[in-house]
Short mmCIF file of C-alpha atoms in Angstrom, two decimals:
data_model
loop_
_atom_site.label_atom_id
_atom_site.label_comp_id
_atom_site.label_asym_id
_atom_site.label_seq_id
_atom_site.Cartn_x
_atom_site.Cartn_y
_atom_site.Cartn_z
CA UNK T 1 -21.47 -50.62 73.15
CA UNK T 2 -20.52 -50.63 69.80
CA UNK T 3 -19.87 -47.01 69.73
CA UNK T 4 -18.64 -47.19 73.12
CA UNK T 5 -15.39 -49.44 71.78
CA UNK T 6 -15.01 -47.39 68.39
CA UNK T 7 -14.71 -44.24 70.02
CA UNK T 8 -11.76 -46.04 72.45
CA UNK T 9 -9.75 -47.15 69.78
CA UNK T 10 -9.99 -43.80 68.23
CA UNK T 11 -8.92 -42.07 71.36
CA UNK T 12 -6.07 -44.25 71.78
CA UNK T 13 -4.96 -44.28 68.15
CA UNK T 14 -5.30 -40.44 68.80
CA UNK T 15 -2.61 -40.51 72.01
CA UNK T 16 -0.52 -43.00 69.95
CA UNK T 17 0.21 -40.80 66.92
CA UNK T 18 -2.76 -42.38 64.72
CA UNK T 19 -1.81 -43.15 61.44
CA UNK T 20 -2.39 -40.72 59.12
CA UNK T 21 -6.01 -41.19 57.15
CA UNK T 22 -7.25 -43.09 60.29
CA UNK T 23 -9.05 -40.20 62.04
CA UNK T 24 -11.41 -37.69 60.05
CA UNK T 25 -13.20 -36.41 62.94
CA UNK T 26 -12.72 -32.98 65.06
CA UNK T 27 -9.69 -32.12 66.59
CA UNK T 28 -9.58 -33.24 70.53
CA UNK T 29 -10.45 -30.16 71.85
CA UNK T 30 -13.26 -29.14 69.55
CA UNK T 31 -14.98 -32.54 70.01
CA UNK T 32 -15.14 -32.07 73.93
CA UNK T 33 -15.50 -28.16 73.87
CA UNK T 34 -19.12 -28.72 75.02
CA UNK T 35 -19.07 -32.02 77.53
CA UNK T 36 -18.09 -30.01 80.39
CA UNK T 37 -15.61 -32.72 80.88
CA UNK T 38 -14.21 -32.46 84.85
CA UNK T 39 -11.25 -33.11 85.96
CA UNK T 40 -12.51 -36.03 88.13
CA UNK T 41 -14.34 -37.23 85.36
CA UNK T 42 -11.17 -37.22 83.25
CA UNK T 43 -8.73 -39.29 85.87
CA UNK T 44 -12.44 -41.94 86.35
CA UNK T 45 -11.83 -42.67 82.48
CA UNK T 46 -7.75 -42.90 82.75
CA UNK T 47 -8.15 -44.95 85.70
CA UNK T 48 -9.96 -47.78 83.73
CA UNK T 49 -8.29 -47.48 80.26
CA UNK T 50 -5.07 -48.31 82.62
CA UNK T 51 -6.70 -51.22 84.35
CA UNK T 52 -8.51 -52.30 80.56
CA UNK T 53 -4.70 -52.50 79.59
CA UNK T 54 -3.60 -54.00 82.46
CA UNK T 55 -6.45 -56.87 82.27
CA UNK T 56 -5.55 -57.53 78.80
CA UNK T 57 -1.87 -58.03 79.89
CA UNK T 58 -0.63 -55.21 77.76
CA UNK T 59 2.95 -54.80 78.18
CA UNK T 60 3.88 -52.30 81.27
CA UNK T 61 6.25 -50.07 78.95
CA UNK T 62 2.98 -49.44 76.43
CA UNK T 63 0.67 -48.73 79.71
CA UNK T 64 2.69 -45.90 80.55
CA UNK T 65 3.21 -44.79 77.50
CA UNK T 66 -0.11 -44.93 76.58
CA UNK T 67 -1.84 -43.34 80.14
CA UNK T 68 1.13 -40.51 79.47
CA UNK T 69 0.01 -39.80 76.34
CA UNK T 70 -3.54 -39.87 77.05
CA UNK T 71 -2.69 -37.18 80.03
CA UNK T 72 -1.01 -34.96 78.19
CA UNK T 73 -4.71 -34.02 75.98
CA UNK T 74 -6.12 -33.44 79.51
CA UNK T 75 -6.66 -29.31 78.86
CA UNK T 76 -7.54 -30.14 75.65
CA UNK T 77 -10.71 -32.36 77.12
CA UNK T 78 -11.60 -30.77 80.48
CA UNK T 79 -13.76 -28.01 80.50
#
């Protein structure tokens, strides 16, 4: 689980803009190149980072923001 929330706040420090140092690893497309990622797949784990944020009462304003952003790597992570 550990890993599990790690790799989370990475993604969405990622879709933020990170700050720079934070992230060492692969760029987003070379780290999924091989997890035949579908699209279904890919909308499954947007639909609960948006309800995550919306069960921790993050503001609305950041939740769209933040689901935008995370959409806009989508042909960068499905294969």
């Amino acid at each position: 689980m550990e890993v599990l929330i790690r790799h989370q706040v990475q993604f969405i420090a990622v879709v933020m803009g990170k700050p720079a140092g934070f992230y060492k690893g692969m760029d987003m497309e070379a780290a999924h190149a091989n997890s035949n990622i579908s699209d279904r797949s890919f909308e499954d784990v947007i639909d609960v980072l948006e309800q995550s944020l919306r069960d921790f009462e993050v503001e609305e304003s950041d939740i769209i923001e933040i689901i935008g952003n995370a959409r806009s790597l989508k042909k960068q992570i499905v294969s």
